[in-house]
Amino acid sequence: MTKIKEALEILKRGCVEVISIEELENKLKLAEKESRKLVVKLGADPSAPDIHLGHVVVLRKLRQFQDLGHEVQFLIGDFTGLIGDPTGKSKTRPVLTKEEIGKNAQTYRDQIGSVLDMKRTKIVFNSDWLSKMNFQDVLMLAGKYTVARMLERDDFENRYKTHQPISISEFLYPLMQGYDSVAMKADVELGGTDQKFNLLVGRSLQREYGQVPQVILTMPLLVGLDGVEKMSKSLGNYVGISEAPKDMFGKLMSIPDNIMWNYWELLTDHDMNEIKKMKNEVEEGKLHPMTVKKDLAVEIISQFHTHEEAKGARDEFEKVFSKKENPTDMEEYAVSESELSPLDISVVLGFAPSKSEAKRLIKQGGFKVDGKPVTDPFSSVTITDGMVIKYGKRKFGKIIKK
RNA sequence: GGAGAGGUUCCCGAGUGGUCAAAGGGGGCAGACUGUAAAUCUGUUGGCGGACGCCUUCGGAGGUUCAAAUCCUCCCCUCUCCA
């Protein structure tokens, strides 16, 4: 197999779609011949610098391009961020200040560095070119696409059919994103399958502006912790890559058993045959799903923390949730009173968002003093030094008597 | 511009004068169970007061009434059809 073929094999893996393979092959050949790097584009939202495992699926693919010698241009959509991608429900968003954008960009830099090779990564902002366009430029751009073609987009079509509002500015969004590719002279653009339409607009526009259209690669959307919706920050069903190992571990253990195969496939380098083998063994009852899930969690966490930390998270999880023991490290709280009610303790330790909620939780048996439930919110608890309070499933606190 | 429909609690969605803090579902939380923060089942789900109670909430602002999510006025927003 030639080098190019090998590269193609690597790049194809895991993709839902590549448009088109032939074009990608040509680009790779040309790049080699002219000994230049392909510009590989990935766009990101400026307001949510909180990279989660869903993004990692795509970032890993970018990394493969880098390992093959190409350059990643990580686009921060500080200008498009004013509208918000219609894929979501959000409409216009508050304008971010330059400082905020700069800060978010730095956060991105810090976070994507755990997956990407930052020496081969360039960060760009689309306000650099979009904010300079005047109304005439916008008209020219808008003239290159039709309403009917816009409505082909799944999301628009659905909303249109179900009588949901679509603002004109939302129609502009794909055009802006497409124009980014023109401005960046992108050779390749990656995205989740939900981005396919936008990516294709990029191709059309590049053609209109006399460029060779970018090749697009779409990646599967990672299912979130609920096992149903795609992983996203706004749905709260995500694992952030800068989270603490123990939080990552807990969250990963909360995914439904049946979607963990998906995680194995998209988030680890594990051999596909081995993954299938594990799946069969679980189905045959030879392997406990929990064990497999724990291994998965360790393997994922090790990519963002040390292997030791990942294993530590596992031990801690087993200790707290399987053996129902107290965590090794607990937040300590100094208390001077000698008697307090469970309700007061919940409030004093800051565990309860509201007193009504605390009362409910206590009555339901979710409040424990040294492992023993106290269900009367108003009973009197004698405060002793080193006393351990458990509030709900995950909140622990150790009391230090003053 | 004209005609019609609609805006309800985290989300979807019922409710058209008091019995409404508001059905039902989703989600969340808690408990039980399980060698999982899986699955399943049960409970719970505005806030403040230990209970009887009070306060804030049904697009916004006023008004009618002993009493309004429900009636009236004006305004804002969305959708449909016509132009």
Short mmCIF file of C-alpha atoms (C1' of nucleotides) in Angstrom, two decimals:
data_model
loop_
_atom_site.label_atom_id
_atom_site.label_comp_id
_atom_site.label_asym_id
_atom_site.label_seq_id
_atom_site.Cartn_x
_atom_site.Cartn_y
_atom_site.Cartn_z
CA MET A 1 0.00 0.00 0.00
CA THR A 2 1.30 3.42 -0.84
CA LYS A 3 1.69 6.11 1.73
CA ILE A 4 -1.32 7.95 0.41
CA LYS A 5 -3.51 4.88 0.62
CA GLU A 6 -2.40 4.29 4.16
CA ALA A 7 -3.23 7.86 5.07
CA LEU A 8 -6.65 7.49 3.53
CA GLU A 9 -7.33 4.37 5.53
CA ILE A 10 -6.48 6.14 8.76
CA LEU A 11 -8.53 9.20 7.90
CA LYS A 12 -11.57 7.29 6.76
CA ARG A 13 -11.88 5.33 9.95
CA GLY A 14 -14.79 6.38 12.15
CA CYS A 15 -16.13 8.92 9.68
CA VAL A 16 -19.78 8.84 8.80
CA GLU A 17 -19.13 10.40 5.44
CA VAL A 18 -16.25 11.76 3.39
CA ILE A 19 -17.11 14.01 0.46
CA SER A 20 -15.32 12.88 -1.42
CA ILE A 21 -12.69 10.23 -1.00
CA GLU A 22 -11.32 10.86 -4.50
CA GLU A 23 -10.94 14.55 -3.81
CA LEU A 24 -9.24 13.85 -0.54
CA GLU A 25 -6.84 11.51 -2.29
CA ASN A 26 -6.08 14.16 -4.87
CA LYS A 27 -5.47 16.76 -2.22
CA LEU A 28 -3.16 14.46 -0.34
CA LYS A 29 -1.21 13.69 -3.50
CA LEU A 30 -0.97 17.32 -4.48
CA ALA A 31 0.13 18.32 -1.02
CA GLU A 32 2.86 15.74 -1.13
CA LYS A 33 3.98 16.75 -4.58
CA GLU A 34 4.13 20.45 -3.69
CA SER A 35 5.32 19.56 -0.20
CA ARG A 36 2.78 21.78 1.40
CA LYS A 37 0.42 21.22 4.29
CA LEU A 38 -3.30 20.89 3.87
CA VAL A 39 -5.35 23.42 5.77
CA VAL A 40 -7.76 21.47 7.92
CA LYS A 41 -10.55 23.56 9.39
CA LEU A 42 -12.68 23.08 12.44
CA GLY A 43 -15.08 25.72 13.66
CA ALA A 44 -15.94 26.32 17.29
CA ASP A 45 -18.43 28.36 19.20
CA PRO A 46 -16.83 31.27 21.08
CA SER A 47 -19.14 31.27 24.05
CA ALA A 48 -18.66 27.76 25.35
CA PRO A 49 -14.99 27.10 25.89
CA ASP A 50 -15.83 23.90 27.64
CA ILE A 51 -14.61 21.04 25.53
CA HIS A 52 -16.35 17.78 26.18
CA LEU A 53 -16.03 14.24 24.92
CA GLY A 54 -18.38 14.98 22.05
CA HIS A 55 -15.82 17.42 20.68
CA VAL A 56 -13.05 14.96 21.33
CA VAL A 57 -14.44 12.62 18.68
CA VAL A 58 -13.73 15.28 16.06
CA LEU A 59 -10.52 16.52 17.65
CA ARG A 60 -9.06 13.04 17.47
CA LYS A 61 -9.64 13.05 13.76
CA LEU A 62 -7.89 16.40 13.48
CA ARG A 63 -5.00 14.94 15.36
CA GLN A 64 -4.68 12.25 12.74
CA PHE A 65 -4.31 14.90 10.07
CA GLN A 66 -1.62 16.54 12.14
CA ASP A 67 0.20 13.27 12.58
CA LEU A 68 0.21 13.01 8.81
CA GLY A 69 1.91 16.40 8.66
CA HIS A 70 -0.96 18.77 8.00
CA GLU A 71 -2.00 21.97 9.67
CA VAL A 72 -5.11 22.48 11.72
CA GLN A 73 -6.78 25.84 11.69
CA PHE A 74 -9.02 26.06 14.67
CA LEU A 75 -11.60 28.69 13.92
CA ILE A 76 -13.25 30.51 16.75
CA GLY A 77 -16.54 31.83 15.49
CA ASP A 78 -16.50 35.03 17.43
CA PHE A 79 -18.51 36.76 14.73
CA THR A 80 -20.95 33.99 13.87
CA GLY A 81 -21.41 33.63 17.60
CA LEU A 82 -23.51 36.74 17.45
CA ILE A 83 -26.24 34.74 15.78
CA GLY A 84 -25.81 31.28 17.13
CA ASP A 85 -25.95 28.19 15.04
CA PRO A 86 -29.56 27.46 14.17
CA THR A 87 -28.89 23.82 14.96
CA GLY A 88 -29.48 24.76 18.55
CA LYS A 89 -32.44 26.64 19.85
CA SER A 90 -30.57 29.77 20.74
CA LYS A 91 -31.27 32.97 18.91
CA THR A 92 -29.24 36.11 19.14
CA ARG A 93 -26.64 36.06 21.84
CA PRO A 94 -25.05 38.75 23.88
CA VAL A 95 -22.09 40.33 22.17
CA LEU A 96 -18.87 39.18 23.72
CA THR A 97 -16.24 41.76 24.47
CA LYS A 98 -12.76 41.46 23.04
CA GLU A 99 -11.48 40.52 26.47
CA GLU A 100 -14.01 37.75 26.87
CA ILE A 101 -13.22 36.37 23.44
CA GLY A 102 -9.53 36.48 24.19
CA LYS A 103 -10.08 34.70 27.44
CA ASN A 104 -12.23 32.04 25.85
CA ALA A 105 -9.66 31.54 23.12
CA GLN A 106 -7.01 30.93 25.72
CA THR A 107 -9.26 28.41 27.41
CA TYR A 108 -9.67 26.64 24.12
CA ARG A 109 -5.95 26.63 23.60
CA ASP A 110 -5.44 25.07 27.01
CA GLN A 111 -8.07 22.45 26.48
CA ILE A 112 -7.57 21.29 22.91
CA GLY A 113 -3.90 20.92 23.65
CA SER A 114 -4.67 17.65 25.37
CA VAL A 115 -5.73 16.16 22.05
CA LEU A 116 -4.09 18.30 19.37
CA ASP A 117 -0.49 19.05 18.63
CA MET A 118 -0.46 22.76 19.27
CA LYS A 119 2.66 23.26 17.18
CA ARG A 120 0.60 22.36 14.15
CA THR A 121 -2.47 24.26 15.25
CA LYS A 122 -3.32 27.79 14.32
CA ILE A 123 -6.15 29.61 16.01
CA VAL A 124 -8.11 32.05 13.87
CA PHE A 125 -11.13 34.29 14.42
CA ASN A 126 -13.78 34.88 11.82
CA SER A 127 -14.41 38.44 12.96
CA ASP A 128 -11.12 39.11 11.17
CA TRP A 129 -12.88 38.96 7.84
CA LEU A 130 -16.60 38.92 8.57
CA SER A 131 -16.65 42.15 10.54
CA LYS A 132 -15.02 43.93 7.62
CA MET A 133 -17.76 43.06 5.17
CA ASN A 134 -20.19 45.83 4.29
CA PHE A 135 -23.80 45.43 3.30
CA GLN A 136 -22.92 45.12 -0.35
CA ASP A 137 -20.56 42.25 0.39
CA VAL A 138 -23.29 40.57 2.37
CA LEU A 139 -25.74 40.97 -0.48
CA MET A 140 -23.28 39.45 -2.89
CA LEU A 141 -22.84 36.53 -0.57
CA ALA A 142 -26.57 36.11 0.05
CA GLY A 143 -27.18 36.18 -3.69
CA LYS A 144 -25.19 33.02 -4.11
CA TYR A 145 -27.72 30.82 -2.36
CA THR A 146 -31.46 30.35 -2.65
CA VAL A 147 -34.21 29.99 -0.10
CA ALA A 148 -35.20 26.62 -1.48
CA ARG A 149 -31.69 25.32 -1.05
CA MET A 150 -31.55 26.74 2.45
CA LEU A 151 -34.75 24.94 3.30
CA GLU A 152 -33.15 21.69 2.32
CA ARG A 153 -31.36 21.79 5.58
CA ASP A 154 -32.98 19.30 7.90
CA ASP A 155 -33.31 21.63 10.78
CA PHE A 156 -34.81 24.45 8.74
CA GLU A 157 -37.15 22.12 6.96
CA ASN A 158 -38.45 20.73 10.22
CA ARG A 159 -38.92 24.06 11.79
CA TYR A 160 -40.58 25.41 8.70
CA LYS A 161 -42.96 22.48 8.51
CA THR A 162 -43.85 22.64 12.16
CA HIS A 163 -44.35 26.39 12.02
CA GLN A 164 -41.40 27.22 14.22
CA PRO A 165 -39.86 30.62 13.71
CA ILE A 166 -36.72 30.93 11.61
CA SER A 167 -35.07 34.31 11.50
CA ILE A 168 -33.39 35.65 8.38
CA SER A 169 -30.14 35.95 10.26
CA GLU A 170 -30.22 32.22 10.81
CA PHE A 171 -30.26 31.77 7.07
CA LEU A 172 -27.11 33.81 6.99
CA TYR A 173 -25.34 31.53 9.39
CA PRO A 174 -24.46 28.74 6.96
CA LEU A 175 -23.33 31.39 4.48
CA MET A 176 -21.02 32.93 7.02
CA GLN A 177 -19.60 29.59 7.99
CA GLY A 178 -19.19 28.75 4.34
CA TYR A 179 -17.48 32.03 3.68
CA ASP A 180 -15.05 31.23 6.46
CA SER A 181 -13.81 28.37 4.34
CA VAL A 182 -13.29 30.78 1.45
CA ALA A 183 -11.39 33.22 3.63
CA MET A 184 -9.27 30.47 5.11
CA LYS A 185 -8.78 28.64 1.82
CA ALA A 186 -9.64 25.47 3.66
CA ASP A 187 -8.68 22.17 2.06
CA VAL A 188 -10.63 20.05 4.46
CA GLU A 189 -13.33 20.79 6.99
CA LEU A 190 -14.47 18.52 9.76
CA GLY A 191 -17.68 18.51 11.71
CA GLY A 192 -20.35 16.40 13.31
CA THR A 193 -23.02 14.92 11.09
CA ASP A 194 -25.27 17.81 12.10
CA GLN A 195 -22.84 20.12 10.34
CA LYS A 196 -23.09 18.46 6.97
CA PHE A 197 -25.26 21.14 5.44
CA ASN A 198 -23.03 23.97 6.57
CA LEU A 199 -19.97 22.14 5.37
CA LEU A 200 -21.52 21.64 1.98
CA VAL A 201 -22.36 25.33 1.73
CA GLY A 202 -18.66 25.92 2.24
CA ARG A 203 -17.95 23.82 -0.81
CA SER A 204 -20.46 25.69 -2.94
CA LEU A 205 -19.15 29.06 -1.92
CA GLN A 206 -15.55 28.11 -2.49
CA ARG A 207 -16.50 27.08 -5.99
CA GLU A 208 -18.29 30.40 -6.47
CA TYR A 209 -15.17 32.22 -5.36
CA GLY A 210 -12.98 30.22 -7.69
CA GLN A 211 -11.39 27.90 -5.20
CA VAL A 212 -11.06 24.15 -5.17
CA PRO A 213 -13.85 23.00 -2.84
CA GLN A 214 -12.90 21.67 0.53
CA VAL A 215 -13.23 18.01 1.30
CA ILE A 216 -15.64 17.42 4.13
CA LEU A 217 -15.51 14.75 6.78
CA THR A 218 -18.45 14.21 9.06
CA MET A 219 -18.07 12.44 12.36
CA PRO A 220 -20.77 10.71 14.41
CA LEU A 221 -22.36 12.70 17.18
CA LEU A 222 -21.54 11.24 20.53
CA VAL A 223 -24.56 10.26 22.55
CA GLY A 224 -24.66 12.03 25.89
CA LEU A 225 -24.78 10.59 29.38
CA ASP A 226 -28.55 10.19 29.19
CA GLY A 227 -28.05 7.76 26.34
CA VAL A 228 -30.55 9.58 24.18
CA GLU A 229 -29.62 13.12 23.23
CA LYS A 230 -26.34 14.12 21.69
CA MET A 231 -23.74 15.21 24.17
CA SER A 232 -23.96 18.92 24.73
CA LYS A 233 -23.21 21.43 27.36
CA SER A 234 -26.65 22.97 27.33
CA LEU A 235 -28.31 19.63 27.97
CA GLY A 236 -25.93 18.97 30.83
CA ASN A 237 -25.29 15.42 29.66
CA TYR A 238 -21.60 15.85 29.05
CA VAL A 239 -18.16 15.04 30.41
CA GLY A 240 -15.83 18.01 30.17
CA ILE A 241 -12.22 17.19 29.41
CA SER A 242 -10.91 19.40 32.16
CA GLU A 243 -13.05 17.84 34.84
CA ALA A 244 -11.54 16.06 37.80
CA PRO A 245 -10.88 12.35 37.30
CA LYS A 246 -13.40 11.30 39.91
CA ASP A 247 -16.15 13.37 38.32
CA MET A 248 -15.33 11.98 34.91
CA PHE A 249 -15.41 8.50 36.32
CA GLY A 250 -18.77 8.93 37.96
CA LYS A 251 -20.29 10.48 34.89
CA LEU A 252 -18.94 7.78 32.62
CA MET A 253 -20.38 5.13 34.92
CA SER A 254 -23.77 6.76 34.56
CA ILE A 255 -24.05 6.12 30.84
CA PRO A 256 -26.54 3.37 30.03
CA ASP A 257 -24.73 0.06 29.57
CA ASN A 258 -25.76 -0.33 25.97
CA ILE A 259 -24.12 2.84 24.72
CA MET A 260 -20.71 2.14 26.12
CA TRP A 261 -19.71 0.28 22.94
CA ASN A 262 -20.18 3.48 21.12
CA TYR A 263 -17.83 5.19 23.54
CA TRP A 264 -15.27 2.46 23.17
CA GLU A 265 -15.34 2.92 19.46
CA LEU A 266 -15.22 6.67 19.27
CA LEU A 267 -13.13 7.60 22.26
CA THR A 268 -10.46 4.96 22.58
CA ASP A 269 -7.86 3.46 20.28
CA HIS A 270 -8.98 0.01 21.27
CA ASP A 271 -9.04 -2.54 18.48
CA MET A 272 -12.52 -2.90 17.05
CA ASN A 273 -12.40 -6.70 17.12
CA GLU A 274 -11.61 -6.69 20.78
CA ILE A 275 -14.48 -4.33 21.44
CA LYS A 276 -16.83 -6.65 19.62
CA LYS A 277 -15.51 -9.55 21.60
CA MET A 278 -16.18 -7.77 24.88
CA LYS A 279 -19.67 -6.93 23.74
CA ASN A 280 -20.40 -10.57 22.94
CA GLU A 281 -19.06 -11.72 26.26
CA VAL A 282 -21.23 -9.24 28.12
CA GLU A 283 -24.26 -10.38 26.18
CA GLU A 284 -23.46 -13.99 26.97
CA GLY A 285 -23.12 -13.12 30.61
CA LYS A 286 -19.42 -14.00 30.75
CA LEU A 287 -18.37 -10.48 31.47
CA HIS A 288 -20.00 -8.05 33.85
CA PRO A 289 -21.03 -4.81 32.14
CA MET A 290 -19.88 -2.80 35.11
CA THR A 291 -16.34 -4.08 34.82
CA VAL A 292 -16.22 -3.22 31.16
CA LYS A 293 -17.57 0.22 31.88
CA LYS A 294 -14.99 0.80 34.56
CA ASP A 295 -12.23 -0.16 32.14
CA LEU A 296 -13.69 2.19 29.59
CA ALA A 297 -13.76 5.05 32.07
CA VAL A 298 -10.14 4.46 33.03
CA GLU A 299 -9.08 4.36 29.42
CA ILE A 300 -10.84 7.60 28.56
CA ILE A 301 -9.72 9.44 31.66
CA SER A 302 -6.11 8.44 31.04
CA GLN A 303 -6.15 10.57 27.93
CA PHE A 304 -6.69 13.69 29.96
CA HIS A 305 -5.06 12.79 33.26
CA THR A 306 -2.30 10.42 34.22
CA HIS A 307 -3.06 6.73 34.24
CA GLU A 308 -2.52 6.70 38.01
CA GLU A 309 -5.12 9.41 38.51
CA ALA A 310 -7.56 7.50 36.37
CA LYS A 311 -7.04 4.35 38.41
CA GLY A 312 -7.33 6.38 41.57
CA ALA A 313 -10.72 7.61 40.40
CA ARG A 314 -11.76 4.02 39.94
CA ASP A 315 -10.67 3.03 43.43
CA GLU A 316 -12.45 6.00 44.88
CA PHE A 317 -15.62 5.16 42.99
CA GLU A 318 -15.59 1.60 44.26
CA LYS A 319 -15.00 2.80 47.76
CA VAL A 320 -17.83 5.31 47.79
CA PHE A 321 -20.47 3.68 45.62
CA SER A 322 -19.85 -0.04 45.87
CA LYS A 323 -18.65 -0.30 49.42
CA LYS A 324 -20.59 2.76 50.48
CA GLU A 325 -17.67 4.09 52.43
CA ASN A 326 -16.70 7.70 52.79
CA PRO A 327 -14.50 9.33 50.18
CA THR A 328 -10.83 9.74 51.04
CA ASP A 329 -10.86 13.47 50.71
CA MET A 330 -13.80 15.32 52.08
CA GLU A 331 -14.42 19.00 52.27
CA GLU A 332 -14.08 20.10 55.88
CA TYR A 333 -16.43 22.53 57.55
CA ALA A 334 -15.81 24.34 60.79
CA VAL A 335 -18.88 24.51 63.00
CA SER A 336 -19.09 26.14 66.42
CA GLU A 337 -22.59 25.12 67.50
CA SER A 338 -22.97 22.02 69.61
CA GLU A 339 -26.48 21.17 68.44
CA LEU A 340 -27.97 21.65 64.99
CA SER A 341 -30.91 20.28 63.09
CA PRO A 342 -30.33 18.33 59.86
CA LEU A 343 -31.94 21.22 58.03
CA ASP A 344 -29.53 23.73 59.54
CA ILE A 345 -26.56 21.51 58.82
CA SER A 346 -27.57 21.23 55.17
CA VAL A 347 -27.81 24.97 54.92
CA VAL A 348 -24.65 25.74 56.88
CA LEU A 349 -22.57 23.37 54.76
CA GLY A 350 -24.01 24.93 51.64
CA PHE A 351 -25.39 21.63 50.35
CA ALA A 352 -28.97 22.79 50.08
CA PRO A 353 -29.94 25.17 47.28
CA SER A 354 -33.14 25.94 49.19
CA LYS A 355 -34.57 24.95 52.52
CA SER A 356 -37.62 23.40 50.94
CA GLU A 357 -35.42 21.12 48.87
CA ALA A 358 -33.36 20.19 51.90
CA LYS A 359 -36.49 19.29 53.81
CA ARG A 360 -37.67 17.05 51.01
CA LEU A 361 -34.34 15.32 50.72
CA ILE A 362 -34.04 14.78 54.47
CA LYS A 363 -37.54 13.38 54.74
CA GLN A 364 -36.77 10.99 51.92
CA GLY A 365 -33.82 9.61 53.78
CA GLY A 366 -31.09 11.28 51.80
CA PHE A 367 -29.42 12.87 54.79
CA LYS A 368 -26.98 10.78 56.78
CA VAL A 369 -24.88 11.42 59.84
CA ASP A 370 -21.96 9.00 60.04
CA GLY A 371 -23.84 6.69 57.69
CA LYS A 372 -27.10 6.75 59.63
CA PRO A 373 -30.10 8.45 58.07
CA VAL A 374 -31.84 11.17 60.04
CA THR A 375 -35.23 11.80 58.52
CA ASP A 376 -36.65 14.52 60.76
CA PRO A 377 -35.38 17.86 59.45
CA PHE A 378 -35.97 19.49 62.81
CA SER A 379 -34.57 16.93 65.17
CA SER A 380 -31.50 17.85 67.13
CA VAL A 381 -28.14 16.46 66.13
CA THR A 382 -25.22 16.71 68.49
CA ILE A 383 -22.22 18.05 66.65
CA THR A 384 -19.05 16.10 67.22
CA ASP A 385 -15.61 16.59 65.80
CA GLY A 386 -14.97 14.56 62.66
CA MET A 387 -18.63 13.86 62.09
CA VAL A 388 -19.38 12.94 58.47
CA ILE A 389 -22.44 14.32 56.77
CA LYS A 390 -23.82 12.83 53.58
CA TYR A 391 -26.33 14.88 51.68
CA GLY A 392 -27.88 13.07 48.75
CA LYS A 393 -25.83 10.67 46.71
CA ARG A 394 -22.66 12.60 46.17
CA LYS A 395 -22.23 15.37 48.67
CA PHE A 396 -20.03 14.60 51.62
CA GLY A 397 -18.74 16.89 54.30
CA LYS A 398 -16.65 16.47 57.39
CA ILE A 399 -17.40 18.61 60.38
CA ILE A 400 -14.61 20.16 62.40
CA LYS A 401 -15.81 21.29 65.78
CA LYS A 402 -14.54 24.72 66.71
"C1'" G B 1 -52.17 45.99 5.56
"C1'" G B 2 -56.57 42.30 6.49
"C1'" A B 3 -58.50 37.71 8.85
"C1'" G B 4 -57.51 33.79 12.28
"C1'" A B 5 -54.62 30.86 16.03
"C1'" G B 6 -51.35 31.20 20.01
"C1'" G B 7 -47.62 32.88 24.17
"C1'" U B 8 -48.62 28.47 31.07
"C1'" U B 9 -44.10 26.50 36.08
"C1'" C B 10 -36.71 23.54 33.87
"C1'" C B 11 -38.96 21.50 28.82
"C1'" C B 12 -43.44 19.69 26.26
"C1'" G B 13 -48.43 20.39 27.29
"C1'" A B 14 -53.69 20.62 29.90
"C1'" G B 15 -56.47 24.33 32.27
"C1'" U B 16 -61.02 29.61 30.16
"C1'" G B 17 -63.63 33.35 37.35
"C1'" G B 18 -62.95 30.53 43.14
"C1'" U B 19 -61.95 23.41 44.74
"C1'" C B 20 -54.89 26.30 40.88
"C1'" A B 21 -48.54 26.38 43.19
"C1'" A B 22 -51.77 24.91 38.50
"C1'" A B 23 -53.58 17.76 35.22
"C1'" G B 24 -50.32 14.55 32.30
"C1'" G B 25 -45.57 13.46 30.19
"C1'" G B 26 -40.24 14.44 29.93
"C1'" G B 27 -36.15 15.86 32.72
"C1'" G B 28 -34.17 16.57 37.73
"C1'" C B 29 -33.73 14.91 42.79
"C1'" A B 30 -34.30 11.08 46.69
"C1'" G B 31 -35.20 6.03 48.34
"C1'" A B 32 -35.24 0.66 47.39
"C1'" C B 33 -32.82 -2.91 44.61
"C1'" U B 34 -28.23 -4.03 41.85
"C1'" G B 35 -20.58 -5.62 43.09
"C1'" U B 36 -22.61 0.71 38.18
"C1'" A B 37 -23.93 7.88 39.43
"C1'" A B 38 -26.69 1.29 34.22
"C1'" A B 39 -31.68 -0.92 34.07
"C1'" U B 40 -36.17 -1.37 37.04
"C1'" C B 41 -39.67 0.10 40.86
"C1'" U B 42 -41.49 3.86 44.43
"C1'" G B 43 -41.69 8.72 46.11
"C1'" U B 44 -40.81 13.75 45.13
"C1'" U B 45 -40.47 18.16 42.08
"C1'" G B 46 -41.68 27.28 43.32
"C1'" G B 47 -39.87 29.89 47.80
"C1'" C B 48 -40.31 31.30 53.16
"C1'" G B 49 -42.01 29.84 57.94
"C1'" G B 50 -41.37 23.12 62.39
"C1'" A B 51 -47.79 22.49 61.42
"C1'" C B 52 -52.77 25.79 60.25
"C1'" G B 53 -50.27 29.97 56.95
"C1'" C B 54 -47.73 33.57 53.96
"C1'" C B 55 -45.08 35.32 49.48
"C1'" U B 56 -43.80 35.09 44.12
"C1'" U B 57 -45.38 32.58 39.35
"C1'" C B 58 -49.23 31.48 33.88
"C1'" G B 59 -45.72 37.18 27.37
"C1'" G B 60 -45.77 42.85 29.42
"C1'" A B 61 -48.46 47.05 31.59
"C1'" G B 62 -52.98 48.63 33.47
"C1'" G B 63 -58.28 47.58 34.85
"C1'" U B 64 -63.03 44.88 36.50
"C1'" U B 65 -64.13 41.63 40.83
"C1'" C B 66 -64.75 39.81 47.65
"C1'" A B 67 -61.74 36.54 44.19
"C1'" A B 68 -58.25 36.28 37.75
"C1'" A B 69 -53.68 31.75 34.41
"C1'" U B 70 -58.91 32.34 33.39
"C1'" C B 71 -62.99 38.58 32.02
"C1'" C B 72 -61.80 43.84 29.81
"C1'" U B 73 -58.12 47.60 27.61
"C1'" C B 74 -53.51 48.72 25.48
"C1'" C B 75 -48.74 46.86 24.10
"C1'" C B 76 -44.85 43.10 22.68
"C1'" C B 77 -43.71 38.40 20.34
"C1'" U B 78 -44.72 33.75 17.25
"C1'" C B 79 -47.43 30.91 13.59
"C1'" U B 80 -51.24 30.28 9.48
"C1'" C B 81 -54.06 32.15 5.36
"C1'" C B 82 -55.01 36.42 2.20
"C1'" A B 83 -52.73 40.91 -0.02
#
